[in-house]
């Protein structure tokens, strides 16, 4: 069974690795925002009715309906795309999707298109050329996206990509895109895209029993994805914003995620007590830094170095590389950097580890002024198995 998973630009290697780690798939190709792979019926990593094949770093998962050479840049070339749609085995695709736990039948046809390079047609021309043929063959309505109206319930989602080499037509496995997590009912400004959060959790190489911290937890996406990646860790999140804390608690529901009021510039946890830090810090892109971080980003890095154990690791998302200049003097070395393309921005996914030859004194918080006490440490719940 041939399949394609789509992802954020820059996460293709992480998605390919996740596919291989299922132990039931082999890779066919890694391309622009997509990974092609094949597997046997019944051996895919299971999800639910909305996402039958669970790949947490994927934006969406599809059956490969048809793949051929790119048709070319001219509007007259759209005839070849209509011929591509006419050659699709609709009955076979419907059987395969149902065998994987996806919805039965098509109900209606909705298609989303994208292309690379200069063309004399737009995405909507592509969608109409393919979608109308598919709908006519299946005997169901076609929903055009040209006017921005959402498709009625029950329409099957298709995607067609033109990358300069190939024209690839895909049928979504689930009822909705895989990045739309069922748990994420509440959101706040700056909330993290779940597949990116999943990739960060996987890069952390979590193990049961570890203490995992998000010092600016927002709606809790990183901690929730960490739980789904490796259950049995102790998950602790802080945020100054009460709306963010409410959102995180709501999204986490019964999961073992402790969310508390806390300032990322003065964390109420003991020195060298955290095994992993996962964080999307507020550096003013969508959310301004507050509390002790306002105007003093170096305090965030100082706290990061203070709380990590000797074998600790931090996975952070940064808007620019310049911030890493605060990490190096504190004994935190970036050992991997990956640039992503995310909603018009180009953030860096960075993995940091302790430099073994750096002195511990540099990572400690300066002595408190007379009469002041250190922040009270938060008691976290014991790790739970899901």
Tab-separated table of N, CA and C in Angstrom, residues 276-367:
chain	number	residue	atom	x	y	z
A	276	UNK	N	14.668	17.271	30.773
A	276	UNK	CA	14.420	17.781	29.430
A	276	UNK	C	13.628	19.080	29.508
A	277	UNK	N	14.024	20.047	28.708
A	277	UNK	CA	13.260	21.279	28.538
A	277	UNK	C	12.760	21.331	27.099
A	278	UNK	N	11.469	21.550	26.931
A	278	UNK	CA	10.855	21.768	25.624
A	278	UNK	C	10.214	23.142	25.668
A	279	UNK	N	10.545	24.024	24.714
A	279	UNK	CA	10.026	25.377	24.846
A	279	UNK	C	10.001	26.127	23.522
A	280	UNK	N	8.954	26.921	23.358
A	280	UNK	CA	8.827	27.899	22.279
A	280	UNK	C	8.784	29.261	22.957
A	281	UNK	N	9.939	29.871	23.227
A	281	UNK	CA	9.977	31.073	24.068
A	281	UNK	C	9.284	32.275	23.414
A	282	UNK	N	8.769	33.200	24.212
A	282	UNK	CA	8.096	34.393	23.682
A	282	UNK	C	9.089	35.522	23.391
A	283	UNK	N	9.623	35.535	22.176
A	283	UNK	CA	10.613	36.549	21.839
A	283	UNK	C	10.024	37.676	20.996
A	284	UNK	N	8.701	37.916	21.104
A	284	UNK	CA	8.118	39.069	20.446
A	284	UNK	C	7.591	38.830	19.053
A	285	UNK	N	7.653	37.575	18.538
A	285	UNK	CA	7.104	37.309	17.224
A	285	UNK	C	5.570	37.364	17.264
A	286	UNK	N	4.967	36.585	18.139
A	286	UNK	CA	3.519	36.627	18.340
A	286	UNK	C	3.160	37.018	19.773
A	287	UNK	N	4.056	36.731	20.691
A	287	UNK	CA	3.825	37.032	22.101
A	287	UNK	C	5.069	37.719	22.652
A	288	UNK	N	4.881	38.831	23.340
A	288	UNK	CA	6.009	39.530	23.949
A	288	UNK	C	6.416	38.863	25.260
A	289	UNK	N	7.703	38.906	25.548
A	289	UNK	CA	8.187	38.385	26.821
A	289	UNK	C	7.679	39.268	27.954
A	290	UNK	N	7.279	38.635	29.047
A	290	UNK	CA	6.790	39.376	30.206
A	290	UNK	C	7.564	39.016	31.448
A	291	UNK	N	7.139	39.571	32.575
A	291	UNK	CA	7.801	39.271	33.833
A	291	UNK	C	9.265	39.653	33.799
A	292	UNK	N	10.108	38.803	34.355
A	292	UNK	CA	11.547	39.108	34.421
A	292	UNK	C	12.249	38.980	33.073
A	293	UNK	N	11.549	38.411	32.076
A	293	UNK	CA	12.161	38.292	30.757
A	293	UNK	C	12.014	39.564	29.932
A	294	UNK	N	11.102	40.443	30.297
A	294	UNK	CA	10.859	41.655	29.521
A	294	UNK	C	12.141	42.476	29.402
A	295	UNK	N	12.697	42.533	28.212
A	295	UNK	CA	13.936	43.267	27.982
A	295	UNK	C	15.180	42.548	28.414
A	296	UNK	N	15.046	41.330	28.959
A	296	UNK	CA	16.219	40.599	29.471
A	296	UNK	C	16.161	39.125	29.051
A	297	UNK	N	16.302	38.824	27.759
A	297	UNK	CA	16.231	37.426	27.312
A	297	UNK	C	17.309	36.548	27.915
A	298	UNK	N	18.418	37.163	28.345
A	298	UNK	CA	19.497	36.350	28.920
A	298	UNK	C	19.044	35.617	30.178
A	299	UNK	N	18.032	36.138	30.868
A	299	UNK	CA	17.547	35.475	32.082
A	299	UNK	C	16.906	34.129	31.761
A	300	UNK	N	16.250	34.059	30.600
A	300	UNK	CA	15.666	32.765	30.195
A	300	UNK	C	16.773	31.725	30.034
A	301	UNK	N	17.854	32.094	29.370
A	301	UNK	CA	18.958	31.166	29.150
A	301	UNK	C	19.644	30.793	30.467
A	302	UNK	N	19.750	31.750	31.362
A	302	UNK	CA	20.377	31.472	32.645
A	302	UNK	C	19.572	30.442	33.430
A	303	UNK	N	18.254	30.573	33.419
A	303	UNK	CA	17.395	29.613	34.104
A	303	UNK	C	17.442	28.242	33.434
A	304	UNK	N	17.506	28.237	32.113
A	304	UNK	CA	17.610	26.975	31.394
A	304	UNK	C	18.858	26.216	31.824
A	305	UNK	N	19.981	26.907	31.886
A	305	UNK	CA	21.230	26.271	32.297
A	305	UNK	C	21.183	25.844	33.759
A	306	UNK	N	20.491	26.622	34.590
A	306	UNK	CA	20.445	26.303	36.022
A	306	UNK	C	19.658	25.027	36.303
A	307	UNK	N	18.530	24.833	35.624
A	307	UNK	CA	17.631	23.746	36.019
A	307	UNK	C	17.977	22.415	35.366
A	308	UNK	N	18.708	22.413	34.249
A	308	UNK	CA	19.002	21.161	33.561
A	308	UNK	C	20.006	20.315	34.345
A	309	UNK	N	19.781	19.008	34.351
A	309	UNK	CA	20.735	18.089	34.954
A	309	UNK	C	22.001	18.016	34.106
A	310	UNK	N	23.015	17.327	34.634
A	310	UNK	CA	24.266	17.190	33.887
A	310	UNK	C	24.048	16.505	32.544
A	311	UNK	N	23.100	15.571	32.482
A	311	UNK	CA	22.794	14.861	31.239
A	311	UNK	C	21.581	15.460	30.548
A	312	UNK	N	21.175	16.638	30.966
A	312	UNK	CA	19.963	17.251	30.446
A	312	UNK	C	20.090	17.706	29.009
A	313	UNK	N	18.913	17.948	28.410
A	313	UNK	CA	18.847	18.371	27.020
A	313	UNK	C	17.685	19.335	26.866
A	314	UNK	N	17.860	20.337	26.022
A	314	UNK	CA	16.788	21.295	25.748
A	314	UNK	C	16.512	21.318	24.255
A	315	UNK	N	15.238	21.315	23.893
A	315	UNK	CA	14.800	21.466	22.513
A	315	UNK	C	13.975	22.741	22.464
A	316	UNK	N	14.456	23.739	21.735
A	316	UNK	CA	13.802	25.034	21.735
A	316	UNK	C	13.569	25.496	20.300
A	317	UNK	N	12.562	26.353	20.139
A	317	UNK	CA	12.253	26.942	18.848
A	317	UNK	C	12.582	28.427	18.936
A	318	UNK	N	13.513	28.871	18.102
A	318	UNK	CA	13.995	30.249	18.152
A	318	UNK	C	13.681	30.974	16.848
A	319	UNK	N	13.394	32.263	16.957
A	319	UNK	CA	13.102	33.046	15.763
A	319	UNK	C	14.365	33.423	15.005
A	320	UNK	N	15.519	33.395	15.666
A	320	UNK	CA	16.785	33.733	15.024
A	320	UNK	C	17.938	33.091	15.784
A	321	UNK	N	19.062	32.935	15.085
A	321	UNK	CA	20.217	32.260	15.680
A	321	UNK	C	20.946	33.121	16.693
A	322	UNK	N	20.735	34.436	16.628
A	322	UNK	CA	21.498	35.342	17.494
A	322	UNK	C	21.308	35.025	18.976
A	323	UNK	N	20.122	34.520	19.352
A	323	UNK	CA	19.875	34.211	20.749
A	323	UNK	C	20.791	33.150	21.315
A	324	UNK	N	21.375	32.313	20.445
A	324	UNK	CA	22.260	31.258	20.931
A	324	UNK	C	23.529	31.819	21.560
A	325	UNK	N	23.806	33.090	21.280
A	325	UNK	CA	24.969	33.703	21.904
A	325	UNK	C	24.870	33.766	23.411
A	326	UNK	N	23.659	33.725	23.960
A	326	UNK	CA	23.489	33.702	25.411
A	326	UNK	C	23.750	32.308	25.992
A	327	UNK	N	23.588	31.268	25.167
A	327	UNK	CA	23.685	29.900	25.675
A	327	UNK	C	25.125	29.451	25.871
A	328	UNK	N	25.975	29.768	24.942
A	328	UNK	CA	27.336	29.237	24.963
A	328	UNK	C	28.114	29.600	26.222
A	329	UNK	N	28.089	30.861	26.699
A	329	UNK	CA	28.843	31.178	27.920
A	329	UNK	C	28.312	30.461	29.158
A	330	UNK	N	27.089	29.941	29.083
A	330	UNK	CA	26.494	29.238	30.216
A	330	UNK	C	26.729	27.733	30.166
A	331	UNK	N	27.521	27.292	29.177
A	331	UNK	CA	27.824	25.867	29.087
A	331	UNK	C	26.792	25.065	28.337
A	332	UNK	N	25.916	25.712	27.560
A	332	UNK	CA	24.921	25.021	26.746
A	332	UNK	C	25.355	25.083	25.289
A	333	UNK	N	25.588	23.937	24.684
A	333	UNK	CA	26.087	23.885	23.317
A	333	UNK	C	24.986	23.437	22.370
A	334	UNK	N	24.733	24.193	21.288
A	334	UNK	CA	23.793	23.709	20.270
A	334	UNK	C	24.439	22.582	19.479
A	335	UNK	N	23.814	21.401	19.496
A	335	UNK	CA	24.382	20.242	18.812
A	335	UNK	C	23.618	19.897	17.540
A	336	UNK	N	22.471	20.532	17.340
A	336	UNK	CA	21.720	20.327	16.095
A	336	UNK	C	20.827	21.539	15.874
A	337	UNK	N	20.809	22.050	14.637
A	337	UNK	CA	19.964	23.175	14.263
A	337	UNK	C	19.258	22.840	12.963
A	338	UNK	N	17.946	23.025	12.938
A	338	UNK	CA	17.149	22.746	11.744
A	338	UNK	C	16.218	23.918	11.497
A	339	UNK	N	16.283	24.500	10.303
A	339	UNK	CA	15.383	25.609	9.977
A	339	UNK	C	14.076	25.085	9.414
A	340	UNK	N	12.969	25.655	9.884
A	340	UNK	CA	11.635	25.289	9.429
A	340	UNK	C	11.021	26.451	8.665
A	341	UNK	N	9.978	26.161	7.936
A	341	UNK	CA	9.155	27.194	7.311
A	341	UNK	C	7.761	27.035	7.877
A	342	UNK	N	7.344	28.009	8.689
A	342	UNK	CA	6.125	27.838	9.470
A	342	UNK	C	5.277	29.101	9.402
A	343	UNK	N	4.202	29.042	8.625
A	343	UNK	CA	3.249	30.159	8.533
A	343	UNK	C	3.946	31.471	8.196
A	344	UNK	N	4.841	31.439	7.224
A	344	UNK	CA	5.507	32.644	6.766
A	344	UNK	C	6.763	33.016	7.525
A	345	UNK	N	7.083	32.326	8.607
A	345	UNK	CA	8.308	32.591	9.362
A	345	UNK	C	9.317	31.469	9.126
A	346	UNK	N	10.551	31.682	9.551
A	346	UNK	CA	11.628	30.703	9.356
A	346	UNK	C	12.324	30.424	10.680
A	347	UNK	N	11.621	29.815	11.641
A	347	UNK	CA	12.222	29.576	12.949
A	347	UNK	C	13.261	28.461	12.907
A	348	UNK	N	14.058	28.408	13.961
A	348	UNK	CA	15.091	27.386	14.102
A	348	UNK	C	14.714	26.419	15.208
A	349	UNK	N	14.726	25.139	14.899
A	349	UNK	CA	14.556	24.098	15.915
A	349	UNK	C	15.957	23.703	16.370
A	350	UNK	N	16.254	23.937	17.644
A	350	UNK	CA	17.618	23.786	18.163
A	350	UNK	C	17.639	22.789	19.306
A	351	UNK	N	18.606	21.885	19.262
A	351	UNK	CA	18.852	20.968	20.378
A	351	UNK	C	20.122	21.400	21.083
A	352	UNK	N	20.023	21.584	22.398
A	352	UNK	CA	21.168	22.014	23.205
A	352	UNK	C	21.482	20.975	24.266
A	353	UNK	N	22.762	20.790	24.525
A	353	UNK	CA	23.213	19.897	25.577
A	353	UNK	C	24.316	20.589	26.365
A	354	UNK	N	24.567	20.089	27.558
A	354	UNK	CA	25.623	20.668	28.382
A	354	UNK	C	26.997	20.362	27.810
A	355	UNK	N	27.861	21.359	27.874
A	355	UNK	CA	29.265	21.128	27.570
A	355	UNK	C	29.928	20.609	28.836
A	356	UNK	N	30.497	19.441	28.752
A	356	UNK	CA	31.003	18.773	29.953
A	356	UNK	C	32.165	19.507	30.603
A	357	UNK	N	32.890	20.332	29.834
A	357	UNK	CA	34.078	20.974	30.397
A	357	UNK	C	33.787	22.351	30.961
A	358	UNK	N	32.522	22.738	31.029
A	358	UNK	CA	32.194	24.048	31.584
A	358	UNK	C	31.964	23.964	33.081
A	359	UNK	N	32.385	24.972	33.782
A	359	UNK	CA	32.227	24.983	35.228
A	359	UNK	C	30.788	25.150	35.643
A	360	UNK	N	30.414	24.491	36.724
A	360	UNK	CA	29.037	24.582	37.183
A	360	UNK	C	28.716	25.953	37.755
A	361	UNK	N	29.714	26.652	38.243
A	361	UNK	CA	29.428	27.927	38.891
A	361	UNK	C	28.772	28.911	37.932
A	362	UNK	N	29.063	28.818	36.664
A	362	UNK	CA	28.515	29.771	35.709
A	362	UNK	C	27.025	29.596	35.517
A	363	UNK	N	26.477	28.436	35.816
A	363	UNK	CA	25.070	28.175	35.556
A	363	UNK	C	24.184	28.458	36.755
A	364	UNK	N	24.798	28.881	37.861
A	364	UNK	CA	24.000	29.118	39.051
A	364	UNK	C	23.500	30.544	39.098
A	365	UNK	N	22.348	30.708	39.697
A	365	UNK	CA	21.767	32.025	39.831
A	365	UNK	C	22.592	32.844	40.805
A	366	UNK	N	22.775	34.161	40.527
A	366	UNK	CA	23.520	35.006	41.471
A	366	UNK	C	22.888	34.973	42.858
A	367	UNK	N	23.714	35.260	43.869
A	367	UNK	CA	23.216	35.218	45.242
A	367	UNK	C	22.050	36.182	45.412
